[in-house]
GROMACS .gro file of C-alpha atoms in nm:
model
  506
    1MET     CA    1 -10.459  14.985 -17.559
    2ASP     CA    2 -10.480  14.798 -17.215
    3SER     CA    3 -10.625  14.472 -17.209
    4MET     CA    4 -10.952  14.567 -17.081
    5THR     CA    5 -11.001  14.842 -17.358
    6THR     CA    6 -10.930  14.604 -17.675
    7ALA     CA    7 -11.161  14.275 -17.737
    8GLN     CA    8 -10.983  13.978 -17.584
    9PRO     CA    9 -11.032  13.589 -17.618
   10PRO     CA   10 -11.258  13.458 -17.303
   11LEU     CA   11 -11.098  13.397 -16.997
   12GLN     CA   12 -10.989  13.035 -16.981
   13PHE     CA   13 -10.998  12.855 -16.652
   14ILE     CA   14 -10.642  12.857 -16.514
   15PRO     CA   15 -10.593  12.473 -16.364
   16PRO     CA   16 -10.399  12.396 -16.039
   17ALA     CA   17 -10.027  12.285 -16.142
   18TYR     CA   18  -9.846  12.220 -15.832
   19ASN     CA   19  -9.495  12.277 -15.883
   20PRO     CA   20  -9.267  12.200 -15.579
   21TRP     CA   21  -9.008  12.464 -15.668
   22ALA     CA   22  -9.281  12.722 -15.652
   23TYR     CA   23  -9.373  12.593 -15.259
   24ARG     CA   24  -8.977  12.587 -15.180
   25LEU     CA   25  -8.922  12.930 -15.331
   26VAL     CA   26  -9.229  13.086 -15.097
   27LYS     CA   27  -9.094  12.858 -14.803
   28TRP     CA   28  -8.760  13.057 -14.860
   29ILE     CA   29  -8.790  13.393 -14.999
   30GLY     CA   30  -9.145  13.466 -14.875
   31PRO     CA   31  -9.057  13.548 -14.532
   32LEU     CA   32  -8.801  13.798 -14.624
   33TRP     CA   33  -9.033  13.955 -14.833
   34LEU     CA   34  -9.325  13.984 -14.616
   35ARG     CA   35  -9.083  14.118 -14.335
   36GLN     CA   36  -9.062  14.426 -14.522
   37ARG     CA   37  -9.422  14.462 -14.553
   38ILE     CA   38  -9.546  14.254 -14.178
   39TYR     CA   39  -9.354  14.171 -13.912
   40PRO     CA   40  -9.402  13.974 -13.748
   41ILE     CA   41  -9.659  13.697 -13.808
   42THR     CA   42  -9.808  13.538 -13.486
   43ALA     CA   43 -10.062  13.314 -13.417
   44ASP     CA   44 -10.270  13.179 -13.147
   45GLY     CA   45 -10.465  12.865 -13.164
   46LEU     CA   46 -10.167  12.712 -13.345
   47ASP     CA   47 -10.198  12.366 -13.178
   48THR     CA   48 -10.573  12.323 -13.323
   49LEU     CA   49 -10.399  12.353 -13.723
   50VAL     CA   50 -10.160  12.106 -13.671
   51ASP     CA   51 -10.432  11.821 -13.503
   52CYS     CA   52 -10.630  11.890 -13.800
   53TYR     CA   53 -10.273  11.856 -14.022
   54GLN     CA   54 -10.247  11.525 -13.823
   55GLN     CA   55 -10.582  11.411 -13.863
   56PHE     CA   56 -10.612  11.498 -14.213
   57GLU     CA   57 -10.285  11.278 -14.285
   58ALA     CA   58 -10.425  11.030 -14.113
   59GLY     CA   59 -10.730  10.990 -14.317
   60HIS     CA   60 -10.963  11.118 -14.044
   61HIS     CA   61 -11.083  11.406 -14.210
   62ARG     CA   62 -11.063  11.683 -14.516
   63PHE     CA   63 -11.108  12.012 -14.385
   64VAL     CA   64 -11.126  12.395 -14.538
   65LEU     CA   65 -10.965  12.704 -14.390
   66ALA     CA   66 -11.214  12.990 -14.422
   67TYR     CA   67 -11.012  13.279 -14.360
   68ARG     CA   68 -11.091  13.627 -14.279
   69HIS     CA   69 -11.018  13.882 -14.623
   70PRO     CA   70 -10.947  14.207 -14.491
   71THR     CA   71 -10.672  14.339 -14.690
   72ASN     CA   72 -10.476  14.179 -14.982
   73MET     CA   73 -10.235  14.077 -14.812
   74ASP     CA   74 -10.429  13.766 -14.579
   75PRO     CA   75 -10.316  13.488 -14.826
   76TYR     CA   76  -9.935  13.573 -14.765
   77CYS     CA   77  -9.988  13.565 -14.404
   78LEU     CA   78 -10.158  13.239 -14.427
   79MET     CA   79  -9.896  13.119 -14.578
   80TYR     CA   80  -9.642  13.188 -14.379
   81THR     CA   81  -9.860  13.058 -14.121
   82LEU     CA   82  -9.892  12.713 -14.266
   83THR     CA   83  -9.483  12.704 -14.414
   84GLN     CA   84  -9.311  12.875 -14.100
   85LEU     CA   85  -9.554  12.842 -13.762
   86VAL     CA   86  -9.748  12.503 -13.790
   87PRO     CA   87  -9.382  12.303 -13.864
   88GLN     CA   88  -9.291  12.509 -13.575
   89ALA     CA   89  -9.582  12.424 -13.350
   90ALA     CA   90  -9.591  12.070 -13.463
   91LYS     CA   91  -9.197  12.014 -13.367
   92ALA     CA   92  -9.281  12.172 -12.992
   93ARG     CA   93  -9.490  11.876 -12.977
   94GLY     CA   94  -9.261  11.606 -13.102
   95ILE     CA   95  -9.501  11.569 -13.397
   96ARG     CA   96  -9.393  11.461 -13.738
   97LEU     CA   97  -9.608  11.573 -14.020
   98LYS     CA   98  -9.557  11.354 -14.327
   99LYS     CA   99  -9.609  11.619 -14.572
  100ALA     CA  100  -9.519  11.998 -14.555
  101PRO     CA  101  -9.789  12.189 -14.445
  102ASN     CA  102  -9.972  12.367 -14.774
  103SER     CA  103 -10.320  12.437 -14.887
  104HIS     CA  104 -10.500  12.451 -15.214
  105PHE     CA  105 -10.684  12.781 -15.233
  106LEU     CA  106 -10.938  12.964 -15.423
  107TYR     CA  107 -10.852  13.280 -15.621
  108ASP     CA  108 -11.034  13.512 -15.841
  109ARG     CA  109 -10.957  13.472 -16.227
  110GLY     CA  110 -10.950  13.875 -16.239
  111VAL     CA  111 -10.626  13.859 -16.041
  112HIS     CA  112 -10.443  13.749 -16.344
  113LEU     CA  113 -10.565  14.105 -16.554
  114TRP     CA  114 -10.343  14.270 -16.281
  115LEU     CA  115 -10.037  14.071 -16.195
  116GLY     CA  116  -9.721  14.037 -16.357
  117SER     CA  117  -9.588  13.720 -16.519
  118LEU     CA  118  -9.422  13.586 -16.210
  119GLY     CA  119  -9.736  13.609 -16.013
  120ARG     CA  120  -9.941  13.433 -16.293
  121TRP     CA  121  -9.734  13.176 -16.270
  122MET     CA  122  -9.706  13.125 -15.912
  123LEU     CA  123 -10.068  13.125 -15.817
  124PRO     CA  124 -10.143  12.786 -15.983
  125SER     CA  125  -9.785  12.646 -15.917
  126LEU     CA  126  -9.880  12.706 -15.549
  127GLY     CA  127 -10.212  12.503 -15.605
  128GLY     CA  128 -10.437  12.773 -15.650
  129ILE     CA  129 -10.773  12.713 -15.835
  130SER     CA  130 -10.888  13.009 -16.047
  131ILE     CA  131 -11.259  13.103 -16.046
  132GLN     CA  132 -11.465  13.387 -16.156
  133ARG     CA  133 -11.723  13.513 -15.892
  134GLY     CA  134 -11.998  13.652 -16.118
  135LYS     CA  135 -12.097  13.351 -16.298
  136LEU     CA  136 -12.155  12.947 -16.257
  137ASP     CA  137 -11.779  12.873 -16.303
  138ARG     CA  138 -11.809  12.519 -16.377
  139PRO     CA  139 -11.466  12.398 -16.431
  140ALA     CA  140 -11.342  12.575 -16.114
  141LEU     CA  141 -11.643  12.405 -15.917
  142ARG     CA  142 -11.531  12.080 -16.054
  143ALA     CA  143 -11.156  12.133 -15.932
  144SER     CA  144 -11.233  12.250 -15.604
  145ARG     CA  145 -11.438  11.963 -15.504
  146GLU     CA  146 -11.186  11.727 -15.680
  147LEU     CA  147 -10.927  11.856 -15.466
  148PHE     CA  148 -11.133  11.916 -15.155
  149LEU     CA  149 -11.250  11.544 -15.166
  150ASN     CA  150 -10.896  11.379 -15.306
  151GLY     CA  151 -10.644  11.679 -15.274
  152GLU     CA  152 -10.278  11.667 -15.091
  153TRP     CA  153 -10.382  11.935 -14.887
  154PRO     CA  154 -10.648  12.099 -14.751
  155LEU     CA  155 -10.874  12.381 -14.910
  156ALA     CA  156 -10.830  12.749 -14.835
  157ILE     CA  157 -11.149  12.980 -14.916
  158ALA     CA  158 -11.217  13.386 -14.788
  159PRO     CA  159 -11.594  13.311 -14.718
  160GLU     CA  160 -11.630  13.685 -14.749
  161GLY     CA  161 -11.554  13.663 -15.132
  162ALA     CA  162 -11.357  13.977 -15.126
  163ILE     CA  163 -11.130  14.209 -14.955
  164ASN     CA  164 -11.384  14.385 -14.701
  165GLY     CA  165 -11.080  14.613 -14.583
  166HIS     CA  166 -11.179  14.645 -14.212
  167ASN     CA  167 -11.017  14.475 -13.913
  168ARG     CA  168 -11.331  14.455 -13.701
  169ILE     CA  169 -11.564  14.412 -13.906
  170LEU     CA  170 -11.687  14.111 -14.081
  171ASN     CA  171 -11.912  14.097 -14.426
  172PRO     CA  172 -12.175  13.849 -14.479
  173LEU     CA  173 -12.080  13.532 -14.632
  174GLU     CA  174 -12.121  13.407 -14.956
  175PRO     CA  175 -12.237  13.013 -14.935
  176GLY     CA  176 -11.926  12.873 -15.128
  177VAL     CA  177 -11.796  12.730 -14.853
  178ALA     CA  178 -12.075  12.558 -14.707
  179GLN     CA  179 -12.200  12.435 -15.053
  180LEU     CA  180 -11.841  12.271 -15.123
  181SER     CA  181 -11.840  12.125 -14.770
  182TYR     CA  182 -12.147  11.959 -14.817
  183TRP     CA  183 -12.031  11.858 -15.172
  184CYS     CA  184 -11.726  11.690 -15.008
  185LEU     CA  185 -11.963  11.503 -14.766
  186GLU     CA  186 -12.204  11.351 -15.038
  187ASP     CA  187 -11.863  11.282 -15.250
  188LEU     CA  188 -11.748  11.051 -14.908
  189HIS     CA  189 -12.036  10.865 -14.869
  190LYS     CA  190 -12.068  10.769 -15.242
  191ALA     CA  191 -11.687  10.651 -15.240
  192GLY     CA  192 -11.736  10.465 -14.946
  193ARG     CA  193 -11.512  10.698 -14.712
  194ASP     CA  194 -11.791  10.777 -14.481
  195HIS     CA  195 -11.566  10.698 -14.179
  196GLU     CA  196 -11.396  11.038 -14.250
  197ASP     CA  197 -11.535  11.420 -14.129
  198VAL     CA  198 -11.568  11.709 -14.308
  199VAL     CA  199 -11.412  11.997 -14.106
  200ILE     CA  200 -11.436  12.392 -14.149
  201LEU     CA  201 -11.168  12.522 -13.955
  202PRO     CA  202 -11.256  12.941 -13.883
  203ILE     CA  203 -10.951  13.155 -13.908
  204GLY     CA  204 -10.915  13.512 -13.814
  205ILE     CA  205 -10.647  13.812 -13.924
  206ARG     CA  206 -10.581  14.085 -13.765
  207TYR     CA  207 -10.318  14.385 -13.875
  208THR     CA  208 -10.181  14.612 -13.584
  209TYR     CA  209  -9.991  14.938 -13.676
  210HIS     CA  210  -9.663  14.999 -13.447
  211ASP     CA  211  -9.611  15.385 -13.565
  212ASP     CA  212  -9.782  15.707 -13.462
  213LEU     CA  213 -10.010  15.721 -13.743
  214LEU     CA  214 -10.129  16.124 -13.703
  215PRO     CA  215  -9.834  16.256 -13.885
  216PRO     CA  216  -9.886  16.054 -14.225
  217LEU     CA  217 -10.246  16.061 -14.199
  218GLN     CA  218 -10.257  16.423 -14.196
  219ASP     CA  219 -10.037  16.450 -14.493
  220LEU     CA  220 -10.280  16.208 -14.654
  221LEU     CA  221 -10.572  16.423 -14.601
  222SER     CA  222 -10.403  16.733 -14.710
  223GLN     CA  223 -10.361  16.585 -15.027
  224LEU     CA  224 -10.719  16.447 -15.044
  225GLU     CA  225 -10.829  16.757 -14.954
  226LYS     CA  226 -10.660  16.922 -15.218
  227ASP     CA  227 -10.788  16.666 -15.485
  228CYS     CA  228 -11.162  16.775 -15.328
  229GLY     CA  229 -11.047  17.134 -15.388
  230LEU     CA  230 -11.071  17.188 -15.010
  231PRO     CA  231 -10.905  17.436 -14.792
  232SER     CA  232 -10.666  17.313 -14.524
  233LEU     CA  233 -10.844  17.267 -14.170
  234PRO     CA  234 -10.610  17.390 -13.928
  235LEU     CA  235 -10.691  17.276 -13.568
  236PRO     CA  236 -10.998  17.518 -13.453
  237ASN     CA  237 -11.061  17.676 -13.134
  238LYS     CA  238 -11.372  17.509 -13.112
  239LEU     CA  239 -11.189  17.185 -13.073
  240GLU     CA  240 -10.985  17.285 -12.769
  241PRO     CA  241 -10.979  17.096 -12.473
  242ASP     CA  242 -11.268  17.269 -12.285
  243LYS     CA  243 -11.455  17.187 -12.568
  244LEU     CA  244 -11.390  16.811 -12.566
  245GLU     CA  245 -11.450  16.678 -12.249
  246PRO     CA  246 -11.070  16.708 -12.125
  247ASP     CA  247 -11.147  16.431 -11.852
  248LYS     CA  248 -11.164  16.179 -12.137
  249LEU     CA  249 -10.952  16.360 -12.438
  250GLY     CA  250 -10.571  16.387 -12.425
  251PRO     CA  251 -10.395  16.611 -12.665
  252GLU     CA  252 -10.342  16.295 -12.898
  253SER     CA  253 -10.705  16.212 -12.864
  254MET     CA  254 -10.763  16.575 -12.957
  255ARG     CA  255 -10.574  16.552 -13.302
  256GLU     CA  256 -10.737  16.183 -13.369
  257GLN     CA  257 -11.062  16.414 -13.312
  258HIS     CA  258 -10.970  16.671 -13.584
  259LEU     CA  259 -10.837  16.441 -13.811
  260TYR     CA  260 -11.188  16.249 -13.783
  261VAL     CA  261 -11.356  16.549 -13.865
  262ARG     CA  262 -11.179  16.632 -14.131
  263MET     CA  263 -11.154  16.295 -14.293
  264LEU     CA  264 -11.553  16.336 -14.226
  265ARG     CA  265 -11.514  16.636 -14.462
  266VAL     CA  266 -11.359  16.473 -14.740
  267GLY     CA  267 -11.603  16.188 -14.763
  268ASP     CA  268 -11.902  16.487 -14.713
  269ALA     CA  269 -11.734  16.649 -15.033
  270LEU     CA  270 -11.682  16.332 -15.241
  271LEU     CA  271 -12.015  16.244 -15.196
  272ALA     CA  272 -12.145  16.613 -15.273
  273THR     CA  273 -11.956  16.605 -15.567
  274LEU     CA  274 -12.028  16.276 -15.701
  275GLU     CA  275 -12.445  16.288 -15.584
  276THR     CA  276 -12.416  16.635 -15.823
  277PHE     CA  277 -12.263  16.388 -16.107
  278TYR     CA  278 -12.510  16.163 -16.086
  279ARG     CA  279 -12.784  16.356 -16.087
  280ALA     CA  280 -12.688  16.621 -16.360
  281PHE     CA  281 -12.565  16.309 -16.614
  282TYR     CA  282 -12.743  16.028 -16.555
  283PRO     CA  283 -13.149  16.137 -16.533
  284ASP     CA  284 -13.254  15.759 -16.594
  285VAL     CA  285 -13.174  15.632 -16.274
  286ASP     CA  286 -13.325  15.676 -15.940
  287ALA     CA  287 -13.073  15.989 -15.899
  288ASP     CA  288 -13.341  16.275 -15.753
  289GLU     CA  289 -13.358  16.095 -15.428
  290LEU     CA  290 -12.939  16.211 -15.384
  291ALA     CA  291 -12.922  16.470 -15.157
  292THR     CA  292 -12.878  16.824 -15.294
  293HIS     CA  293 -12.583  16.915 -15.057
  294LEU     CA  294 -12.430  17.253 -14.939
  295GLU     CA  295 -12.149  17.235 -14.744
  296ASP     CA  296 -12.182  17.241 -14.374
  297PRO     CA  297 -12.048  17.579 -14.209
  298ARG     CA  298 -11.983  17.300 -13.902
  299TYR     CA  299 -11.676  17.214 -14.044
  300THR     CA  300 -11.501  17.502 -14.012
  301GLN     CA  301 -11.667  17.618 -13.672
  302GLY     CA  302 -11.587  17.248 -13.483
  303ILE     CA  303 -11.856  16.990 -13.466
  304GLN     CA  304 -11.904  16.907 -13.153
  305LEU     CA  305 -11.957  16.518 -13.023
  306PRO     CA  306 -12.325  16.491 -13.043
  307GLU     CA  307 -12.355  16.674 -13.364
  308LEU     CA  308 -12.104  16.411 -13.512
  309ALA     CA  309 -12.285  16.070 -13.466
  310GLU     CA  310 -12.607  16.264 -13.652
  311THR     CA  311 -12.345  16.390 -13.931
  312VAL     CA  312 -12.213  16.030 -13.992
  313LYS     CA  313 -12.564  15.850 -13.984
  314THR     CA  314 -12.684  16.094 -14.254
  315MET     CA  315 -12.354  16.044 -14.474
  316ARG     CA  316 -12.427  15.663 -14.444
  317ILE     CA  317 -12.793  15.703 -14.563
  318ARG     CA  318 -12.653  15.931 -14.831
  319LEU     CA  319 -12.377  15.697 -14.929
  320ALA     CA  320 -12.636  15.394 -14.956
  321ARG     CA  321 -12.807  15.605 -15.198
  322LEU     CA  322 -12.531  15.668 -15.418
  323LEU     CA  323 -12.399  15.298 -15.386
  324ASP     CA  324 -12.759  15.190 -15.534
  325VAL     CA  325 -12.721  15.481 -15.819
  326ALA     CA  326 -12.371  15.400 -15.920
  327LEU     CA  327 -12.472  15.026 -16.011
  328GLN     CA  328 -12.781  15.136 -16.166
  329VAL     CA  329 -12.622  15.334 -16.403
  330ALA     CA  330 -12.384  15.030 -16.495
  331GLU     CA  331 -12.671  14.781 -16.468
  332ARG     CA  332 -12.883  14.958 -16.732
  333ARG     CA  333 -12.558  15.022 -16.975
  334LEU     CA  334 -12.501  14.682 -16.965
  335GLN     CA  335 -12.850  14.563 -17.010
  336LEU     CA  336 -12.903  14.386 -16.695
  337LYS     CA  337 -13.249  14.374 -16.488
  338VAL     CA  338 -13.189  14.702 -16.248
  339LYS     CA  339 -13.205  14.554 -15.882
  340GLY     CA  340 -13.226  14.915 -15.715
  341ASN     CA  341 -13.502  15.074 -15.534
  342GLY     CA  342 -13.536  14.831 -15.316
  343ALA     CA  343 -13.603  14.537 -15.558
  344LYS     CA  344 -13.409  14.166 -15.447
  345GLY     CA  345 -13.036  14.117 -15.500
  346ASN     CA  346 -12.756  14.226 -15.216
  347LEU     CA  347 -12.437  14.443 -15.334
  348VAL     CA  348 -12.222  14.164 -15.317
  349GLU     CA  349 -12.448  13.963 -15.620
  350ARG     CA  350 -12.508  14.346 -15.801
  351ARG     CA  351 -12.118  14.398 -15.844
  352HIS     CA  352 -12.093  14.062 -15.955
  353ALA     CA  353 -12.318  14.035 -16.202
  354VAL     CA  354 -12.193  14.391 -16.358
  355GLU     CA  355 -11.887  14.266 -16.340
  356GLN     CA  356 -11.936  13.948 -16.505
  357ALA     CA  357 -12.171  14.115 -16.751
  358GLY     CA  358 -11.881  14.341 -16.845
  359TRP     CA  359 -11.624  14.090 -16.898
  360ASP     CA  360 -11.871  13.888 -17.130
  361ARG     CA  361 -11.832  14.239 -17.370
  362ILE     CA  362 -11.438  14.249 -17.345
  363PHE     CA  363 -11.377  13.873 -17.341
  364ARG     CA  364 -11.540  13.782 -17.578
  365ALA     CA  365 -11.679  13.398 -17.558
  366ASP     CA  366 -11.907  13.450 -17.875
  367ILE     CA  367 -11.597  13.473 -18.104
  368PRO     CA  368 -11.444  13.165 -18.216
  369ASP     CA  369 -11.107  13.346 -18.311
  370LEU     CA  370 -11.083  13.738 -18.289
  371GLU     CA  371 -10.785  13.712 -18.575
  372THR     CA  372 -11.073  13.586 -18.777
  373LEU     CA  373 -11.267  13.952 -18.753
  374SER     CA  374 -11.258  14.193 -19.061
  375PRO     CA  375 -11.103  14.517 -18.964
  376ILE     CA  376 -11.446  14.673 -18.931
  377GLU     CA  377 -11.589  14.383 -18.686
  378ARG     CA  378 -11.292  14.437 -18.517
  379GLY     CA  379 -11.306  14.804 -18.446
  380LEU     CA  380 -11.650  14.743 -18.341
  381ALA     CA  381 -11.562  14.449 -18.032
  382ASP     CA  382 -11.286  14.695 -17.925
  383ARG     CA  383 -11.554  14.974 -17.913
  384LEU     CA  384 -11.763  14.728 -17.713
  385ALA     CA  385 -11.479  14.655 -17.472
  386GLN     CA  386 -11.406  15.028 -17.399
  387GLU     CA  387 -11.762  15.106 -17.373
  388ALA     CA  388 -11.812  14.795 -17.107
  389ASP     CA  389 -11.470  14.907 -16.950
  390LEU     CA  390 -11.637  15.264 -16.918
  391HIS     CA  391 -11.924  15.107 -16.731
  392LEU     CA  392 -11.770  14.876 -16.534
  393TRP     CA  393 -11.625  15.192 -16.370
  394HIS     CA  394 -11.937  15.284 -16.178
  395MET     CA  395 -11.911  14.896 -16.040
  396ARG     CA  396 -11.557  14.970 -15.897
  397LEU     CA  397 -11.667  15.303 -15.728
  398ALA     CA  398 -11.976  15.155 -15.546
  399GLU     CA  399 -11.705  14.867 -15.476
  400THR     CA  400 -11.500  15.113 -15.280
  401PHE     CA  401 -11.749  15.331 -15.142
  402THR     CA  402 -11.902  15.019 -14.988
  403GLY     CA  403 -11.597  14.951 -14.750
  404ILE     CA  404 -11.660  15.261 -14.608
  405ILE     CA  405 -12.037  15.206 -14.530
  406GLY     CA  406 -11.922  14.919 -14.344
  407GLN     CA  407 -11.753  15.138 -14.083
  408THR     CA  408 -11.954  15.164 -13.742
  409VAL     CA  409 -12.039  15.528 -13.594
  410ASP     CA  410 -11.759  15.549 -13.327
  411LEU     CA  411 -11.696  15.939 -13.174
  412ARG     CA  412 -11.362  15.844 -13.114
  413PRO     CA  413 -11.266  15.582 -13.330
  414PRO     CA  414 -10.895  15.422 -13.292
  415GLN     CA  415 -10.627  15.515 -13.525
  416GLU     CA  416 -10.652  15.194 -13.717
  417ARG     CA  417 -11.004  15.305 -13.817
  418LEU     CA  418 -10.913  15.643 -13.934
  419VAL     CA  419 -10.641  15.466 -14.153
  420GLU     CA  420 -10.903  15.247 -14.284
  421THR     CA  421 -11.169  15.494 -14.391
  422THR     CA  422 -10.866  15.744 -14.483
  423LEU     CA  423 -10.758  15.477 -14.717
  424HIS     CA  424 -11.094  15.388 -14.885
  425LEU     CA  425 -11.178  15.778 -14.969
  426TRP     CA  426 -10.782  15.763 -15.116
  427GLU     CA  427 -10.917  15.487 -15.320
  428VAL     CA  428 -11.235  15.635 -15.435
  429VAL     CA  429 -11.016  15.961 -15.530
  430SER     CA  430 -10.776  15.757 -15.711
  431ARG     CA  431 -11.043  15.598 -15.916
  432ILE     CA  432 -11.219  15.921 -15.970
  433LYS     CA  433 -10.878  16.101 -16.127
  434GLY     CA  434 -10.826  15.817 -16.342
  435GLU     CA  435 -10.549  15.599 -16.161
  436ASP     CA  436 -10.632  15.232 -16.110
  437PRO     CA  437 -10.545  15.177 -15.720
  438LEU     CA  438 -10.435  14.829 -15.807
  439GLY     CA  439 -10.163  14.947 -16.024
  440ARG     CA  440 -10.098  15.217 -15.750
  441ARG     CA  441  -9.867  15.104 -15.404
  442THR     CA  442 -10.125  15.200 -15.119
  443PRO     CA  443  -9.967  15.518 -14.888
  444HIS     CA  444  -9.763  15.366 -14.637
  445LEU     CA  445  -9.830  15.469 -14.307
  446GLY     CA  446  -9.623  15.283 -14.083
  447ARG     CA  447  -9.507  14.945 -13.958
  448LYS     CA  448  -9.758  14.686 -13.897
  449SER     CA  449  -9.777  14.348 -13.778
  450ALA     CA  450 -10.040  14.061 -13.852
  451HIS     CA  451 -10.225  13.774 -13.567
  452LEU     CA  452 -10.393  13.516 -13.671
  453THR     CA  453 -10.631  13.353 -13.435
  454ILE     CA  454 -10.730  12.975 -13.494
  455GLY     CA  455 -11.117  12.925 -13.462
  456ASP     CA  456 -11.266  12.593 -13.318
  457PRO     CA  457 -11.340  12.351 -13.524
  458ILE     CA  458 -11.662  12.289 -13.707
  459SER     CA  459 -11.797  11.961 -13.778
  460VAL     CA  460 -11.965  11.914 -14.127
  461SER     CA  461 -12.075  11.542 -14.135
  462SER     CA  462 -12.267  11.561 -13.775
  463ARG     CA  463 -12.508  11.729 -14.031
  464TRP     CA  464 -12.569  11.488 -14.232
  465PRO     CA  465 -12.943  11.387 -14.124
  466GLU     CA  466 -13.022  11.753 -14.150
  467TYR     CA  467 -12.883  11.789 -14.478
  468GLN     CA  468 -13.077  11.468 -14.641
  469SER     CA  469 -13.387  11.633 -14.501
  470ASN     CA  470 -13.362  12.007 -14.594
  471ARG     CA  471 -13.058  12.104 -14.786
  472ARG     CA  472 -13.146  12.466 -14.839
  473GLN     CA  473 -13.161  12.480 -14.431
  474ALA     CA  474 -12.886  12.282 -14.368
  475MET     CA  475 -12.680  12.569 -14.572
  476SER     CA  476 -12.828  12.794 -14.448
  477ASP     CA  477 -12.761  12.698 -14.049
  478LEU     CA  478 -12.321  12.585 -14.177
  479LEU     CA  479 -12.291  12.918 -14.304
  480ALA     CA  480 -12.424  13.085 -14.009
  481ASP     CA  481 -12.215  12.880 -13.780
  482VAL     CA  482 -11.894  12.979 -14.005
  483GLN     CA  483 -11.959  13.359 -13.961
  484ARG     CA  484 -12.012  13.317 -13.564
  485GLY     CA  485 -11.704  13.090 -13.564
  486LEU     CA  486 -11.545  13.402 -13.770
  487GLU     CA  487 -11.712  13.655 -13.542
  488LYS     CA  488 -11.542  13.473 -13.239
  489THR     CA  489 -11.226  13.496 -13.342
  490LEU     CA  490 -11.275  13.881 -13.393
  491ARG     CA  491 -11.390  13.894 -13.012
  492SER     CA  492 -11.098  13.693 -12.921
  493GLU     CA  493 -10.814  13.915 -13.112
  494GLN     CA  494 -10.996  14.242 -12.944
  495GLN     CA  495 -10.950  14.054 -12.571
  496ALA     CA  496 -10.592  13.973 -12.673
  497GLU     CA  497 -10.553  14.373 -12.801
  498VAL     CA  498 -10.745  14.460 -12.428
  499GLU     CA  499 -10.513  14.253 -12.246
  500GLY     CA  500 -10.192  14.343 -12.386
  501VAL     CA  501 -10.277  14.692 -12.347
  502ALA     CA  502 -10.360  14.613 -11.978
  503LYS     CA  503 -10.021  14.461 -11.953
  504ALA     CA  504  -9.816  14.686 -12.110
  505MET     CA  505  -9.972  14.947 -11.835
  506VAL     CA  506  -9.870  14.728 -11.563
   0.00000   0.00000   0.00000
């Protein structure tokens, strides 16, 4: 049995234990490791980041790096930026920073459940702070608050709270970055350091593929079609140029359009199978609202562009209902108050609550010492852990599908969006087949690079009067400004991409 299907001691807070040798190892080996996965890594606005570190070292302000979180590679790209690009930018300006740029950072305590021994040592050794996202983790919040106030480096936080899987879409932000910033401001005033400003620095991250993605996408979709029991869908006559506005679509765009139809077909088959599954075997939840589905013959006859938009909209509605039902199943079996069917509680909050309830049944804080249990008691504790792990499967499925529901309706999606959605579908299929995607290497579809955009600093100290008069409103306003700051980095990245394409065409 693995650690998630047997009763375990409670998950303890892992305090940061900075080790300079770990930092040196990452600084020296990290670029070589990253080069095999992402290259190059570039950044705009490095002067702003250099200025922030200079002001930080001078004791003029404390700041937090609020970065987007589209993939699991984001922390590595941010680390590369701090250890490699910032020193280069500072040197180019004749600025000598007193300390090598670094950051403390928050990471999900659950990461330790699937990392190897080196990774489990590395995260706290680099100054990381573990936090359980499904509950009020007081030790983690105390450590974060203390390091924000007195740490050697700024604090790095992903305000979206989890990987969102999208280059072009920003998830709603969780309130942690705003709360920690105002706490730091409070602590500075209490310490008589009100001359120090508190600043939030938005950082966008975007990935770009550099190979022709269509051949590997075709192979991956063929595998997904096989997994779903679907026959292969060759390019039909209905997708010939005269049917696809030849003045707008060239041969490559026709191939992309055909792949998009195949991707929709896989998604439709997955939805239909899961709708039938939940409707048949979980009558205690609101599964009756799930669609009764028969495969649309238009998939094999060729879907025209006007019909495609309506198909996508309908699938999004079906997917939202399925996510709600999957979470209801987990909530009921973990004895949580069901928040489905229009009740309060967004998807992120519900997923966090389900995860924590499952972990409470696996990592037993209510048992002082598992070794003192009788064989019968231990057997029952292990049985409870096994059941909890099975219930968490529904939440993981909903979590994976959430990445798909965020997609915008686009009749001619760019290749990168086809890649994002197809990889989400691969993850869903892997979970249904009983294969943990975290334990498998994500399909390699081509070389890619990363580009970071450093946004405009957001002053928190200037909002002190507002915070004193109405804390809730001040928190909401600050979080909205951070959201706008991150959205601005997205627009900047898209504009840079357009300019790059235009330049290449000259």
